[in-house]
Short mmCIF file of C-alpha atoms and ligand atoms in Angstrom, two decimals:
data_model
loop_
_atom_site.label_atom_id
_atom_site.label_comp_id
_atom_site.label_asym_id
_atom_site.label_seq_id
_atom_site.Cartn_x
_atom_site.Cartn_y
_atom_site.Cartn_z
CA UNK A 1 43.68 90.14 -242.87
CA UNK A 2 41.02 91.96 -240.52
CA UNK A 3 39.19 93.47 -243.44
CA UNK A 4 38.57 89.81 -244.27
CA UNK A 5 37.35 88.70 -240.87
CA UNK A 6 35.58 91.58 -240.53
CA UNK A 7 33.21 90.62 -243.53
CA UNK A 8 32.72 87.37 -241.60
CA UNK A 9 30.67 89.60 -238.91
CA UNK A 10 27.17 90.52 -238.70
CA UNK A 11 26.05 93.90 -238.79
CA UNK A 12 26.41 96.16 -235.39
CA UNK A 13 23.16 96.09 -233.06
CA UNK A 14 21.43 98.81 -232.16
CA UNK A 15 22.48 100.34 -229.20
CA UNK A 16 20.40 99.28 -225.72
CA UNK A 17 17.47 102.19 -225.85
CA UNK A 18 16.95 105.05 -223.98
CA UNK A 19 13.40 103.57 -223.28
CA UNK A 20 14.58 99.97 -221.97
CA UNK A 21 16.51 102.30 -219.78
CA UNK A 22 13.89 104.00 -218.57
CA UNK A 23 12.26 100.90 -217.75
CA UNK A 24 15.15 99.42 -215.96
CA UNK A 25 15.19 103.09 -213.96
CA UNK A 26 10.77 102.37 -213.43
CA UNK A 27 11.86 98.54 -211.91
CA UNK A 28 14.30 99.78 -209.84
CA UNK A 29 12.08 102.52 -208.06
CA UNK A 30 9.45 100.09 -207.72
CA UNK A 31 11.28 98.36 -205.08
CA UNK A 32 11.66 101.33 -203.37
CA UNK A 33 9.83 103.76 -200.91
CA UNK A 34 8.72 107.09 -201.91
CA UNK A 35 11.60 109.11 -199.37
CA UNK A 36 14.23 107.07 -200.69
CA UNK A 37 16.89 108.47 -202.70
CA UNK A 38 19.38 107.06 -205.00
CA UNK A 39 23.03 107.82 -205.81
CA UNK A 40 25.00 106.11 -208.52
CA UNK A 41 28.89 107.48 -208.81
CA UNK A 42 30.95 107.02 -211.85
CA UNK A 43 34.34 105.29 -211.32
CA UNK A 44 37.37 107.91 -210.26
CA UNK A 45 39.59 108.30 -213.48
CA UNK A 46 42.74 106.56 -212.40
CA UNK A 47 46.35 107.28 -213.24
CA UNK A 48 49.03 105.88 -215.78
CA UNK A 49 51.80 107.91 -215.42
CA UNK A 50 52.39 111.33 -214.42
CA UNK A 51 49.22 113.50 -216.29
CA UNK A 52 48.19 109.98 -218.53
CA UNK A 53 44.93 108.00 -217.74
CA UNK A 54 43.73 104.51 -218.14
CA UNK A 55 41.43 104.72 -220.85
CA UNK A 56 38.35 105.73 -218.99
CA UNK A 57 35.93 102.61 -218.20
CA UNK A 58 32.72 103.82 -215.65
CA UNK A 59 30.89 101.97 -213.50
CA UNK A 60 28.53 99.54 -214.73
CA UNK A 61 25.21 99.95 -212.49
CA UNK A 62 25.49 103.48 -213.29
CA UNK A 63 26.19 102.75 -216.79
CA UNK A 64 23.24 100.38 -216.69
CA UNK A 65 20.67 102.94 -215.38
CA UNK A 66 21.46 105.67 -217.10
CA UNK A 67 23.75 105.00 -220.28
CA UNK A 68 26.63 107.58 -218.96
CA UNK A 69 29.80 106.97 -220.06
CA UNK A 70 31.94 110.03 -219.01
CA UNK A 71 33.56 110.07 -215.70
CA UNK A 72 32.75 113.01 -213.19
CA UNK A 73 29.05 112.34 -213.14
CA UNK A 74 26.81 111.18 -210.62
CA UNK A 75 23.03 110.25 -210.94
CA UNK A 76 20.34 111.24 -208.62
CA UNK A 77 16.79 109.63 -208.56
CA UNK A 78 14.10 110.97 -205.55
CA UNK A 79 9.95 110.97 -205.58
CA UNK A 80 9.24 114.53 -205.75
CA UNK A 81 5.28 114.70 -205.23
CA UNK A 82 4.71 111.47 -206.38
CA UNK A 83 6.77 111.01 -209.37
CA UNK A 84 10.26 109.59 -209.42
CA UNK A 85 13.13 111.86 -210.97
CA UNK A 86 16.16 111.02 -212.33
CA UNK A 87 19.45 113.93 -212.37
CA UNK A 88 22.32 114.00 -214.41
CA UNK A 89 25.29 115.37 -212.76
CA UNK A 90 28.03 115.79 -215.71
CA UNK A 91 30.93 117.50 -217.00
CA UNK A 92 29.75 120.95 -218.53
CA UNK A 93 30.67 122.25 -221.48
CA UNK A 94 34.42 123.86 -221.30
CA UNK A 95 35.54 124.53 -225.18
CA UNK A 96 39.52 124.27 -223.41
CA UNK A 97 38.85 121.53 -221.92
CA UNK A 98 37.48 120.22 -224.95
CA UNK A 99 40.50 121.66 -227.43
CA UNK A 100 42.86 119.28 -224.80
CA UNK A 101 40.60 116.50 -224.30
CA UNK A 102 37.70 115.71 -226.30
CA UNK A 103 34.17 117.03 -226.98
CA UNK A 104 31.77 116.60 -223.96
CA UNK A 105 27.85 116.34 -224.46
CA UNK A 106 27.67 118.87 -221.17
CA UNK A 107 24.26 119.56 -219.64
CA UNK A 108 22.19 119.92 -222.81
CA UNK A 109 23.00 116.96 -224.66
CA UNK A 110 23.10 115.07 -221.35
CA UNK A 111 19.46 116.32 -221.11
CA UNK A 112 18.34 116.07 -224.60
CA UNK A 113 19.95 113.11 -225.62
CA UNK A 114 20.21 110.43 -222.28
CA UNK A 115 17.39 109.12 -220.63
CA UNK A 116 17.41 111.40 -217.73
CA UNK A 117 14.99 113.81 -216.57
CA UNK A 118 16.92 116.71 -215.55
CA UNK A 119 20.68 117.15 -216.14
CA UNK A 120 23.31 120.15 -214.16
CA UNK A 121 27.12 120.37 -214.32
CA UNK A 122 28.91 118.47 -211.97
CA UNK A 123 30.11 121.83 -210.22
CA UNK A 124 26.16 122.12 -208.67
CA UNK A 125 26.51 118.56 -207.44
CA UNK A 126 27.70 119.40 -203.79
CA UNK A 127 25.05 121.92 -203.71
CA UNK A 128 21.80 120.37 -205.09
CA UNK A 129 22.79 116.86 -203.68
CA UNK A 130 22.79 118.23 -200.04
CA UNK A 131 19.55 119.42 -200.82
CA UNK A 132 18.40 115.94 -202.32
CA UNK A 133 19.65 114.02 -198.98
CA UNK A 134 17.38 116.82 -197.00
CA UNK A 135 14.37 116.09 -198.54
CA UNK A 136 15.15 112.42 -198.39
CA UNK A 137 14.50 109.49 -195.49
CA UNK A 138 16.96 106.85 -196.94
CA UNK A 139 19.77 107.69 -198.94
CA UNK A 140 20.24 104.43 -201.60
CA UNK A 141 24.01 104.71 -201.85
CA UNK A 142 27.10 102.40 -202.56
CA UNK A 143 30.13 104.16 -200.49
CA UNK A 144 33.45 103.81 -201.53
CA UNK A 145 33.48 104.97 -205.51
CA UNK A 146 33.46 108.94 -205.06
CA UNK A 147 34.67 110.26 -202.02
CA UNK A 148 33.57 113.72 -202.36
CA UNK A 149 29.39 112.02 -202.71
CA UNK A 150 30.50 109.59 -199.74
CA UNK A 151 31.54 112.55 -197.13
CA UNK A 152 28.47 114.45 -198.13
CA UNK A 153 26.64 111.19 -197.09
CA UNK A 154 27.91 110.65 -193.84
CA UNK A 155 28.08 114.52 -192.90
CA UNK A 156 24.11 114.29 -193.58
CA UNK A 157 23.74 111.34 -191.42
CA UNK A 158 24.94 112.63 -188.13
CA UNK A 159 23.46 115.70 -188.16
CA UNK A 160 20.38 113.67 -189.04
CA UNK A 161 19.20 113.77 -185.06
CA UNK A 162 19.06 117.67 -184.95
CA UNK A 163 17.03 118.22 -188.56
CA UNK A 164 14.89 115.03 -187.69
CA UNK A 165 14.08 116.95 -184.40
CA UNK A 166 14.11 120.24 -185.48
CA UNK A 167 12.30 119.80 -189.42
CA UNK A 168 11.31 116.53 -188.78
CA UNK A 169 12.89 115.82 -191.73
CA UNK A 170 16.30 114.70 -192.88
CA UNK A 171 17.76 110.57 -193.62
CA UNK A 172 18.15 108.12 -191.05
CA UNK A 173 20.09 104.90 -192.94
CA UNK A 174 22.30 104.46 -196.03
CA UNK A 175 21.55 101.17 -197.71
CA UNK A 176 23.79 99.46 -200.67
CA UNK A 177 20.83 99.43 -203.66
CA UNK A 178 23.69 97.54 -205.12
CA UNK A 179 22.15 94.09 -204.38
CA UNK A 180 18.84 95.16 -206.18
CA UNK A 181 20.63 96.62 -209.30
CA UNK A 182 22.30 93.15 -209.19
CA UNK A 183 19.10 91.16 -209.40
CA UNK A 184 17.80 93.07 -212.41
CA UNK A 185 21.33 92.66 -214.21
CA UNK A 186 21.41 89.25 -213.56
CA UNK A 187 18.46 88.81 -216.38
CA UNK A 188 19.60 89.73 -219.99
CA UNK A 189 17.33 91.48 -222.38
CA UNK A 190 17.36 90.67 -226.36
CA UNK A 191 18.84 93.87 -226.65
CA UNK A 192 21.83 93.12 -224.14
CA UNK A 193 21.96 89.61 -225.53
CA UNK A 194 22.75 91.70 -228.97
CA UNK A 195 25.55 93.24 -227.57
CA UNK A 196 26.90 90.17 -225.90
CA UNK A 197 26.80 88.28 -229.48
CA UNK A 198 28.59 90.95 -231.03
CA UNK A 199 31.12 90.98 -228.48
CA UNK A 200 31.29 87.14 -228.60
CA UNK A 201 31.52 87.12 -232.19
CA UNK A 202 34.37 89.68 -232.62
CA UNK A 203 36.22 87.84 -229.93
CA UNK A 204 35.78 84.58 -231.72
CA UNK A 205 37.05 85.84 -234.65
CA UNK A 206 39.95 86.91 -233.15
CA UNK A 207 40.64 83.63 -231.61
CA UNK A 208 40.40 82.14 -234.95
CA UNK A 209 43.36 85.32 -236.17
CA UNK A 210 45.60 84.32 -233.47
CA UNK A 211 45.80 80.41 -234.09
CA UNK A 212 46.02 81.06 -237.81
CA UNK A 213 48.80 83.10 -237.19
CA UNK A 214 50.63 80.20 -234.69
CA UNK A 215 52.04 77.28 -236.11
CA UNK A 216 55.44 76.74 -235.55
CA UNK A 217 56.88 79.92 -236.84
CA UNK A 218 57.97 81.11 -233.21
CA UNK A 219 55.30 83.70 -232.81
CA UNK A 220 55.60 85.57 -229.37
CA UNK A 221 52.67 85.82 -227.14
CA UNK A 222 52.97 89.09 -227.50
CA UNK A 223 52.38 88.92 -231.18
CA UNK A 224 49.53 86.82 -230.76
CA UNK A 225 47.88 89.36 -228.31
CA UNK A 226 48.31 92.23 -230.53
CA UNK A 227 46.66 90.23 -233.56
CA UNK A 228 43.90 89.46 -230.84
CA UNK A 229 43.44 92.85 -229.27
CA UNK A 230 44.15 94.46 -232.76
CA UNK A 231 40.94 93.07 -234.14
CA UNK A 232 38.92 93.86 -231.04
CA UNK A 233 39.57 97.82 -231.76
CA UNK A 234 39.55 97.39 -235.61
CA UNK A 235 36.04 95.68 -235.55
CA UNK A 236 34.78 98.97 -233.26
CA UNK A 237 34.59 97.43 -229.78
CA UNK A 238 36.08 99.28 -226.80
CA UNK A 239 38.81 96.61 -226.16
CA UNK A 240 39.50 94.40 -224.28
CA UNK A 241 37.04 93.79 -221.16
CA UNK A 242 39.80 92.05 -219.08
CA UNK A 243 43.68 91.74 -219.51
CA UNK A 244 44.83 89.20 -222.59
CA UNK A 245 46.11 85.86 -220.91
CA UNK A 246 48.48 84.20 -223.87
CA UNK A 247 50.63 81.85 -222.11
CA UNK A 248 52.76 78.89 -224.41
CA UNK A 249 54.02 75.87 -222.34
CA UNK A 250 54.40 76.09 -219.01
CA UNK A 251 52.56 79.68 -218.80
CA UNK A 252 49.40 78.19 -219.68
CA UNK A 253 49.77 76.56 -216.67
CA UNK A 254 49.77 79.72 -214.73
CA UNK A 255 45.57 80.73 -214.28
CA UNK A 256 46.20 84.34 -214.61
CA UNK A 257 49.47 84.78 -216.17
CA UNK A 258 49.94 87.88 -217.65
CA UNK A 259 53.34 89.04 -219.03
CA UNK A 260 52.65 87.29 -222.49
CA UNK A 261 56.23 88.08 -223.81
CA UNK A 262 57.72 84.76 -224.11
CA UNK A 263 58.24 82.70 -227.47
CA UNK A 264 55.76 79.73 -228.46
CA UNK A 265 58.03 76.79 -228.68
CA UNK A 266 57.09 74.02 -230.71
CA UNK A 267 55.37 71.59 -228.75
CA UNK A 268 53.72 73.85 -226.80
CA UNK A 269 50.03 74.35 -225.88
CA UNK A 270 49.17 77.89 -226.14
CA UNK A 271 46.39 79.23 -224.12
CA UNK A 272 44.46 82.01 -224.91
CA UNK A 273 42.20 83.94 -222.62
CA UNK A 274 40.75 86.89 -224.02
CA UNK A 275 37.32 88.63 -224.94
CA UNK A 276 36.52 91.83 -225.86
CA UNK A 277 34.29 94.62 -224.57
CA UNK A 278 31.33 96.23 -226.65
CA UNK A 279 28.91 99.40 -225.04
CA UNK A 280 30.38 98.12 -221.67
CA UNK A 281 29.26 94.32 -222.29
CA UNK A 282 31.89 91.76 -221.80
CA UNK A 283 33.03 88.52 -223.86
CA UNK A 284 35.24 85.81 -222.08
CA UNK A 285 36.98 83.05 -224.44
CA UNK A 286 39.58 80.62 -223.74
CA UNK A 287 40.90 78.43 -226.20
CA UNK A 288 44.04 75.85 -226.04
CA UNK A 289 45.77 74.80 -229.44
CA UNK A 290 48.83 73.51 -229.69
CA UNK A 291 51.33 75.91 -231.00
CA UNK A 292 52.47 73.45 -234.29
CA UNK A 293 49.44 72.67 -235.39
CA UNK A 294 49.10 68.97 -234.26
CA UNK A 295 48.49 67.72 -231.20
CA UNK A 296 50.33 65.25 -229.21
CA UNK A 297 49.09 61.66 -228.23
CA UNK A 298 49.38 63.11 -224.36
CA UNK A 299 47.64 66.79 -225.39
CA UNK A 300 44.65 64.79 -227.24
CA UNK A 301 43.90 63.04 -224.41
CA UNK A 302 43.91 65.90 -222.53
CA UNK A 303 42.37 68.00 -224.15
CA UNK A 304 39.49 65.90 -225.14
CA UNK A 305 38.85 64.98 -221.42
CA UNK A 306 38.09 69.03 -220.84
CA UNK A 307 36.62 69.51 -224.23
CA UNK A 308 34.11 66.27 -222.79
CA UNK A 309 33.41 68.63 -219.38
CA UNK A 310 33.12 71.65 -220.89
CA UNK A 311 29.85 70.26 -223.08
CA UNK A 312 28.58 68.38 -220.11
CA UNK A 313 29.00 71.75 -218.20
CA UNK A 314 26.94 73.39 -221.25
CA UNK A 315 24.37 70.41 -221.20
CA UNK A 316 23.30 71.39 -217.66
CA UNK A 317 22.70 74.89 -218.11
CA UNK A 318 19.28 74.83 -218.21
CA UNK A 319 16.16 76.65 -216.62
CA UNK A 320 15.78 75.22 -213.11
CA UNK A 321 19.13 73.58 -212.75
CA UNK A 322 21.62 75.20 -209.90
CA UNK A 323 23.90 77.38 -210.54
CA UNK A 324 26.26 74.83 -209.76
CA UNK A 325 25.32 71.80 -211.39
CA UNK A 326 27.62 72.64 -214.56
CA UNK A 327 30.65 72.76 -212.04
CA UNK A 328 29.51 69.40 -210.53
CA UNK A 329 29.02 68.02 -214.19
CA UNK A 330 32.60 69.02 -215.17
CA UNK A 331 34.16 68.21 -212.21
CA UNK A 332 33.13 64.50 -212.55
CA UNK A 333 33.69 64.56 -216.41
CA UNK A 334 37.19 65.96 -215.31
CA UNK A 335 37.56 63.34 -212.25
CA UNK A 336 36.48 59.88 -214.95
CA UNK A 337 38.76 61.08 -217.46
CA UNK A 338 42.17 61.60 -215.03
CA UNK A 339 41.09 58.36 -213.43
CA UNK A 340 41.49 56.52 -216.83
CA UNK A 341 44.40 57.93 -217.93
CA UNK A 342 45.68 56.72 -213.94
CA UNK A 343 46.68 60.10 -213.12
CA UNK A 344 43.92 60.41 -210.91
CA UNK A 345 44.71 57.02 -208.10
CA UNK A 346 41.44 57.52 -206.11
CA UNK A 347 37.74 56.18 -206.13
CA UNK A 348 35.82 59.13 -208.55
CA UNK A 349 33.67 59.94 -204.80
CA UNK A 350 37.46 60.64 -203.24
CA UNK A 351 38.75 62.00 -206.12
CA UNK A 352 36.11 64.87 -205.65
CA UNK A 353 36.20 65.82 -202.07
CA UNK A 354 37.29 69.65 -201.18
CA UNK A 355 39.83 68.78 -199.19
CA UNK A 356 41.91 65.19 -199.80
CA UNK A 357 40.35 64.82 -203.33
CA UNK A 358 43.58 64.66 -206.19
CA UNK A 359 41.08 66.47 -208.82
CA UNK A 360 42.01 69.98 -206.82
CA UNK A 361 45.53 69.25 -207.84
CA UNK A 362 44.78 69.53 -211.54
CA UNK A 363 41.89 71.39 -211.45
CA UNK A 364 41.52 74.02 -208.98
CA UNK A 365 39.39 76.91 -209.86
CA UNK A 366 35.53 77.53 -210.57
CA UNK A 367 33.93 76.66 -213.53
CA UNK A 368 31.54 78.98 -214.06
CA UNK A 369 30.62 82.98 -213.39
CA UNK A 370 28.16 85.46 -214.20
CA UNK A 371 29.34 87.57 -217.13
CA UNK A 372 27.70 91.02 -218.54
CA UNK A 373 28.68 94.17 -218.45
CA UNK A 374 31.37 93.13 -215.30
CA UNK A 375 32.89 90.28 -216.83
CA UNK A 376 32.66 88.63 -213.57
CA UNK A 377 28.78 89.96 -213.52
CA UNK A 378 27.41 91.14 -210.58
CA UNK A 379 24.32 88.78 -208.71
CA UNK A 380 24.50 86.64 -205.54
CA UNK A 381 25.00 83.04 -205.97
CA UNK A 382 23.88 81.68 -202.98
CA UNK A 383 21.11 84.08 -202.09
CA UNK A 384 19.72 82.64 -198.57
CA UNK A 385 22.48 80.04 -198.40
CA UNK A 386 21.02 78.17 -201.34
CA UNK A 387 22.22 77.91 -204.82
CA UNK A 388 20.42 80.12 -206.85
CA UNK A 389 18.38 78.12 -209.73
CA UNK A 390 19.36 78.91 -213.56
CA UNK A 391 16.63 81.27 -215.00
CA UNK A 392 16.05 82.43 -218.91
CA UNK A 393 17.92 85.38 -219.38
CA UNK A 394 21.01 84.72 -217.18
CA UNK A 395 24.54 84.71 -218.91
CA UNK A 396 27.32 82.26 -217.33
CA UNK A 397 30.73 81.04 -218.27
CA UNK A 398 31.88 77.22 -218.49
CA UNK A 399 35.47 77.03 -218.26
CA UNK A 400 36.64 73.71 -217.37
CA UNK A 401 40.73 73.49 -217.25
CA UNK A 402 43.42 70.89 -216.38
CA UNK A 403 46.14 72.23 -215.45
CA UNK A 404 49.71 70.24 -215.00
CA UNK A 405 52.46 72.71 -214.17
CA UNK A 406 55.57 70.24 -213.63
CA UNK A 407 57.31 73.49 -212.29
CA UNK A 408 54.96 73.15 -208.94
CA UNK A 409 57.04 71.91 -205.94
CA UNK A 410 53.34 71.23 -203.99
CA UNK A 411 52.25 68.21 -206.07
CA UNK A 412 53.92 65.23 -208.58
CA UNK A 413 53.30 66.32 -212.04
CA UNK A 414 52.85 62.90 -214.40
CA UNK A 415 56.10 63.17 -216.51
CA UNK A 416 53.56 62.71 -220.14
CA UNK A 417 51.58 66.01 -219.00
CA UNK A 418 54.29 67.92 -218.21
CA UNK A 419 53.15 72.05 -218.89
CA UNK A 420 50.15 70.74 -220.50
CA UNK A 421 47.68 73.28 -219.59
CA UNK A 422 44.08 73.26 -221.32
CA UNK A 423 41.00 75.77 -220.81
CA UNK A 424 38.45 76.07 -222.96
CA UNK A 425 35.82 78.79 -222.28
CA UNK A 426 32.24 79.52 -223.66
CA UNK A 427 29.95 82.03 -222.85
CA UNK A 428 26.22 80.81 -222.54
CA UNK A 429 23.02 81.90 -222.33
CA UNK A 430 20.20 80.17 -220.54
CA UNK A 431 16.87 79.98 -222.10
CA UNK A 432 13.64 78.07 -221.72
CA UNK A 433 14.51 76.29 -225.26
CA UNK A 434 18.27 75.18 -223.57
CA UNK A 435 21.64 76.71 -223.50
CA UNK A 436 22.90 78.72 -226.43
CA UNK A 437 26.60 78.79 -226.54
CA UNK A 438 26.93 83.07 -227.87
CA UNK A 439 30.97 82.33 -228.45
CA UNK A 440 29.58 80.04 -230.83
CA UNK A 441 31.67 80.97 -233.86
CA UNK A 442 35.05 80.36 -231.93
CA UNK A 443 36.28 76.53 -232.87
CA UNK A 444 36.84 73.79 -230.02
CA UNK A 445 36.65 70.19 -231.28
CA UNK A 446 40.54 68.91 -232.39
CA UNK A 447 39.75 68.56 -235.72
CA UNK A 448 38.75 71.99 -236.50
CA UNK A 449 41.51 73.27 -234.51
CA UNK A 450 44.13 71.43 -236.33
CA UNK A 451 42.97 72.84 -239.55
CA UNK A 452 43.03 76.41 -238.54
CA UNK A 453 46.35 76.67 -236.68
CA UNK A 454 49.07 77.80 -238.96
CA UNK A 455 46.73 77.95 -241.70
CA UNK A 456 47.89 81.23 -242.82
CA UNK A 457 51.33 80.62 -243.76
MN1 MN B 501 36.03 83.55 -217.40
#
């Protein structure tokens, strides 16, 4: 089955450059001043169990600025003379190391092959990067990802008073350059947009698996994340790029349920929250379908209301527009449609309000965030207090829901919705020309959903 849906994708991008790199690396400096220096840490491996890892995932501004994958590095940039540099602190070559745990590029290839300008083992770092902070008047540094980097930091700063008076010389601040990476991640290149789509497209397809495979034979959510995750490995992405929600009936109530072991009954709505990861850029798909193959009268009409919010939400994302005017869209799509059905007993104005409105019962989370290589992407959303106005380039999510757990003793679920839940979640990119929906290939409308599910049997 995944050889066939893996015909149904296009070919692999290229990999983002080295040179685009190096640009990003040439913006970045240019917002800085010449004794500044920059530190970007990779993420600490973390533990499974006893000597097992999590698979190894690094930090993405580091990732973004210099391509690094491999944990234990650390990248340096300072003017020297004039002329910013960029070091490469990595894991050196080590052939038992290697034998146990894989091959490592080490300080050559690191050199040779990333867009770096000098590269040294990871042993020097304590060394060279004392030296760094020395020469340095600001030290550009997020604390809190590698201790080791962060005490070095700090141990420079307060004996900044006696260099400074006796060298003249030495830092006086740390500054997060985390909120400047953030603005330049915010915008998407083609090439990033590439790996999005691919990303998108693989996850779609694996949507598509997973209803096929539902349909009233009493898959498992389990089963159906396997078939989902299985694809996202077979069709060469890293994984996932968030935990697989699969939650039948009253689960997909639940906003970020996670055990995924129980059986879809018939009847149920399954929902499906899952996207994969490809070169560090995420995907982020939801899709609701119920688990026979037909929906209900009661399902339709729910469904239909956030299928109707979720394109309104799309409609507004558009050059200009706030951030938030797809939430406000779908909220009011969401609000007209409850209304009608009577679940919703208040004027649409009331129905809205923060605090006494009944939408919040129903509906209760955002419906939009950034998404890139942190599926929640980095970049402020109310920069100054004010909503921060849709540009070309940006990536969001729209993912209208209605939720109606009737296993929620804090509000009176309507007996015909009971454990109805519905999300459906697209991934969009804004450009001058209008939205463009990159989980495009991923089905939504009833129709086409009621021909896929349970089509392979
Ligand atoms: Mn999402």
């Amino acid at each position: 089955m995944f050889a066939e849906m893996f015909t149904q994708l296009g070919d692999m991008p290229e990999p983002v450059s080295n040179a685009e790199i190096n640009d990003r690396q040439r913006a970045l400096f240019s917002k800085f001043d010449n004794g500044d220096l920059l530190i970007l840490c990779a993420s600490p491996e973390t533990i499974h169990s006893n000597d097992v890892h999590h698979p190894y995932r690094t930090q993405s501004n580091l990732l973004y600025l210099s391509g690094w994958t491999e944990p234990d590095a650390v990248m340096c940039s300072l003017n020297i003379n004039g002329k910013w540099e960029t070091h490469l602190f990595v894991q050196p070559k080590d052939t038992l190391k290697e034998i146990w745990e894989g091959r490592r590029p080490g300080v050559e290839g690191a050199v040779e092959n990333w867009p770096v300008d000098y590269a040294h083992s990871v042993d020097e770092l304590q060394a060279k990067l004392a030296d760094f902070i020395a020469q340095s008047s600001k030290i550009m540094h997020r604390m809190g990802i590698m201790p080791e980097v962060d005490e070095l930091v700090v141990k420079a700063i307060k004996k900044r008073d006696r260099a400074r008076q006796r060298y003249g010389t030495g830092p006086i601040s740390i500054e997060d350059p985390s909120n400047l990476i953030a603005e330049m991640r915010l915008i998407k290149s083609d090439s990033e947009i590439a790996q999005m789509k691919f990303a998108s497209d693989v996850s779609s397809l694996a949507h598509i698996a997973a209803m096929k495979h539902g349909g009233g034979n009493n898959a498992k959510e389990n089963q159906l994340q396997s078939l989902i995750e299985g694809f996202f490995r077979y069709a060469g992405t890293s994984g996932w790029s968030y935990p697989s929600i699969v939650g039948s009936g009253e689960n997909a109530t639940i906003l970020h349920y996670k055990q995924n072991e129980d059986y879809c009954k018939d009847g149920d709505v399954v929902l499906i929250d899952a996207g994969a990861e490809f070169r560090g850029y995420a995907a982020d798909i939801t899709r609701s379908w119920p688990n026979n193959g037909q929906f209900t009268d009661a399902q339709k009409e729910i469904y239909q209301i956030v299928l109707d919010a979720q394109i309104a939400a799309i409609d507004e994302c558009v050059v200009g527009n706030p951030y938030n005017a797809p939430h406000e869209a779908a909220r009011k799509v969401l609000a007209e449609g409850l209304i009608k059905l009577g679940v919703i007993t208040q004027s649409l104005e009331d129905s809205l309000d923060m605090t006494d409105g009944q939408l919040k019962d129903w509906y209760m989370h955002n419906t939009s965030h950034w998404i890139g290589l942190d599926v929640h992407d980095v970049g402020v959303y109310l920069p100054n207090g004010e909503p921060r106005l849709l540009e070309s380039g940006m990536c969001l999510t729209i993912e209208p829901g209605l939720y109606f757990g009737a296993w929620r003793p804090d509000v009176e679920c309507p007996e015909k919705y009971a454990n109805i839940g519905i999300r459906i979640e697209d991934d969009i990119l804004v450009t001058k020309d209008g939205p463009v929906v990159l989980t495009d290939m991923c089905p939504k409308t009833i129709a086409e959903i009621e021909s896929i599910v349970g089509s392979d049997k």
